[in-house]
Amino acid sequence: MSESYDFLFKFLVIGNAGTGKSCLLHQFIEKRFKDESNHTIGVEFGSKIISVVNKMVKLQIWDTAGQERFRSVTRSYYRGAAGALLVYDITSRETYNALTTWLSDARMLASQNIVIILCGNKKDLDADREVTFLEASRFAQENELMFLETSALTGENVEEAFVQCARKILNKIESGELDPERMGSGIQYGDAALRQLRSPRRAQPQGTQECGC
Amino acid sequence: MAAPWGQIQRLMEVRVEVARQREMKWIDMFCHWDKWVKHRFQKVKLRCRKGIPSSLRARAWQLLSNSEELLRDNPGKFEELEREQGEAKWLDIIEKDLHRQFPFHEMFAARGGHGQQDLYRILKAYTIYRPDEGYCQAQAPVAAVLLMHMPAEQAFWCLVQICEKYLPGYYSAGLEAIQLDGEIFFSVLRRTCPMAYRHLKKFKIDPILYMTEWFMCIFSRTLPWSSVLRVWDMFFCEGVKIVFRVGLVLLKQMLGSVDKLRELQGMYETMERLRNISPDTIREDILVQEVSAYGGRVHKTCFCFYSETRVISHFILSWLILLSSLPLSVSTLSDVLLSRSSLSQ
C-alpha cells in the first residue's frame, strides 16, 4: 500500500438537491466534470490525499442526498465530521435560503468546531445568477464560514475549496484549538509514529495507555 | 477450440425454440390469468424466476402488480391528474431530476426528449394523486425503468402499485419504513451470513448506508441490467422479500468469506466495495439461483411473516421504539419472526 498520510479528515458535502454536490466531489477527485450523473440516494463516498502545508492529508468525503426527505437518513452521518462543504446554487435563491437550516444541522450534529466552507456553485452560469457574491460573503462572515464561488463544470475553485477547508483544520490542530485525540473530532492520525511525536506536548490527565516505555 | 459452426447453429436454434415456447406459455397464462394466479400460483412464480420473455414483460408486470386492473377501474384518471397544475415545490425537484435518470439510456439521454417528458408526466401525476406523499427522489429511477417497458399511463399505475402495495412507506417523508427495513435486514443477515454481519458491525456500517439505494430503487442502479430485469420479474411476483433476498445474496457474495474480507480493512474500503459492485461478482443465473434458494430455508418463515404483516410490524415497532426507553434491539423482533413458524406458507 503506497497510501501514506499524516492525517485523515472526515468531510461532508451538504446542501439542497441539485446544487452540484456530487459533481463538486467528482471534479475534485477525478478532475473532470461528470456530465451524466445520477442523483444521490442516501450517501456516496469519495476520498483523496492532498498535500496541505507540508502535510499529507487524506480526505474522506461523505456526499449526501440533498432532498429534504433524505435528511433523516443523512443526518446520522454528520457525527464526527471535521469539515464540510456547504453548497448552494448561485442561480437558485431557494437553495441559498436553505443554508441556515443546513448550517444549524451541521453545527448541532457534527460538532461545534466543524470547519465549514460555503460554496456558491455553478459560477459558470453567471447570466442566471440569483445570489450576488457580496450577499453570500456577508452571510459567510456573519456565520464564520469561509466562502468561495465554485464551478464543478470548469473546475474553478473546486480543489481550493477542499484545500482551504483542510488547511483551516490543520491550523486549528497546530494552535491546539482542535484536539485530534478527542472522540468525534473527525480527525485521525495516519501514522502511529506521528501520534507519538505530537502527543507529549499535551499533558493528558488520563493518558495512561499513551506511553509504551 | 471453437465449436463447429453447425453445432453453434443448432444451439441457437434450440435457444430460439425455448424462447418461443416460453412466450407461448406466458400468452396462455395471460388468457386465463385469474385462474393461474388463483390455482397455480406456484407455477407462475417458477416462471417468473426463470425470467419473463422480454416481449411480454410489460404486460406480465402489469398483471402481476394488478396495475392493469387499477387502470381499468380508473379510466381517464391519469389524464385528469395530468391536467392539474401540481405543487411547485415538487415540480422543481422533479425537473432537476429528469436528466439524471439512466443518462446513458437512449430513451432518457436527450434533454426534453420523450423519455424525460414522460418521466415528468408520471412523477408529477403521482404528487397530485397522493399530495400527502409528494415526490421522493428515489421514485425517479423506478419510474424510468417502468417507462422503458410501457407507455406513461400504464407506467403510472404500476408506479402507484409499487409505492403503495409493494413498498409502502418507502418513499414517504421521514423515510421511516426504509430505516426500519434496514434494521430488519441486518438482523436477518446475522442469521444468514454471520461473517458479513460481524464485518459490518465491526466497522459500524449501518444498513442504511448501503441498502437505501438498493432497496428504494429495487436494485435498478446497482446490478447489471439483465440482472435488474430478472430481479424485477421476481419482485413483481413475490414482493418485497425478493428485495431482501437479493440484498442478502449480494452481501454474502461480497463479504461472505475470509478471503474477501482480507482486503476490506476499514469502513471506507468496505463501502467502496458495496457501492461499486462489479458485474462479474454477480452472475445473473447465480443470483437468481441463490435468491430462489433462500425460500426453502428457515428464512422463509421470517420473510413470509414479514411481508404479510409488514404494515403492522412497522406500526408496532415504531411504537415500541417510541415507548421504550430501553435501546430496542431489532434482532429481538427477528427472533419473534423466526419463531412464528406456524405462519409460514
PDB file of C-alpha atoms in Angstrom, chain B residues 185 189 191-197 200 210 214 244-258 260-261 274 281-282 286-287 289-291 293-294 297 299:
ATOM      1  CA  PHE B 185     -32.480  -6.719   7.015  1.00  0.00           C
ATOM      2  CA  LEU B 189     -28.193 -11.061   7.881  1.00  0.00           C
ATOM      3  CA  ARG B 191     -28.562 -15.428  10.780  1.00  0.00           C
ATOM      4  CA  THR B 192     -27.909 -15.928   7.109  1.00  0.00           C
ATOM      5  CA  CYS B 193     -24.339 -14.709   6.883  1.00  0.00           C
ATOM      6  CA  PRO B 194     -22.763 -14.086  10.278  1.00  0.00           C
ATOM      7  CA  MET B 195     -19.408 -13.285   8.739  1.00  0.00           C
ATOM      8  CA  ALA B 196     -20.750 -10.370   6.718  1.00  0.00           C
ATOM      9  CA  TYR B 197     -22.807  -9.305   9.708  1.00  0.00           C
ATOM     10  CA  LEU B 200     -20.330  -4.646   9.004  1.00  0.00           C
ATOM     11  CA  TYR B 210     -25.669   0.712   1.655  1.00  0.00           C
ATOM     12  CA  TRP B 214     -30.537  -0.894  -3.235  1.00  0.00           C
ATOM     13  CA  PHE B 244     -34.357  -8.626   0.972  1.00  0.00           C
ATOM     14  CA  ARG B 245     -33.017 -11.807  -0.539  1.00  0.00           C
ATOM     15  CA  VAL B 246     -31.117 -10.075  -3.309  1.00  0.00           C
ATOM     16  CA  GLY B 247     -29.550  -7.835  -0.682  1.00  0.00           C
ATOM     17  CA  LEU B 248     -28.532 -10.863   1.364  1.00  0.00           C
ATOM     18  CA  VAL B 249     -27.060 -12.601  -1.659  1.00  0.00           C
ATOM     19  CA  LEU B 250     -25.035  -9.513  -2.544  1.00  0.00           C
ATOM     20  CA  LEU B 251     -23.623  -9.178   0.947  1.00  0.00           C
ATOM     21  CA  LYS B 252     -22.834 -12.845   1.052  1.00  0.00           C
ATOM     22  CA  GLN B 253     -21.055 -12.650  -2.285  1.00  0.00           C
ATOM     23  CA  MET B 254     -19.050  -9.616  -1.321  1.00  0.00           C
ATOM     24  CA  LEU B 255     -18.383 -10.131   2.377  1.00  0.00           C
ATOM     25  CA  GLY B 256     -19.015 -13.785   2.895  1.00  0.00           C
ATOM     26  CA  SER B 257     -15.517 -15.226   3.132  1.00  0.00           C
ATOM     27  CA  VAL B 258     -12.258 -14.549   4.910  1.00  0.00           C
ATOM     28  CA  LYS B 260     -12.950 -11.337   0.527  1.00  0.00           C
ATOM     29  CA  LEU B 261     -12.732  -9.566   3.848  1.00  0.00           C
ATOM     30  CA  LEU B 274     -20.602  -2.297  -1.606  1.00  0.00           C
ATOM     31  CA  THR B 281     -19.090 -10.549  -8.937  1.00  0.00           C
ATOM     32  CA  ILE B 282     -22.737 -11.239  -9.524  1.00  0.00           C
ATOM     33  CA  ILE B 286     -26.218 -17.493  -9.860  1.00  0.00           C
ATOM     34  CA  LEU B 287     -28.027 -14.526  -8.381  1.00  0.00           C
ATOM     35  CA  GLN B 289     -30.486 -19.337  -8.126  1.00  0.00           C
ATOM     36  CA  GLU B 290     -29.330 -18.053  -4.760  1.00  0.00           C
ATOM     37  CA  VAL B 291     -32.333 -15.818  -4.344  1.00  0.00           C
ATOM     38  CA  ALA B 293     -32.723 -20.968  -2.660  1.00  0.00           C
ATOM     39  CA  TYR B 294     -33.490 -18.748   0.296  1.00  0.00           C
ATOM     40  CA  ARG B 297     -34.827 -22.499   4.360  1.00  0.00           C
ATOM     41  CA  HIS B 299     -35.811 -17.595   6.469  1.00  0.00           C
TER      42      HIS B 299
END
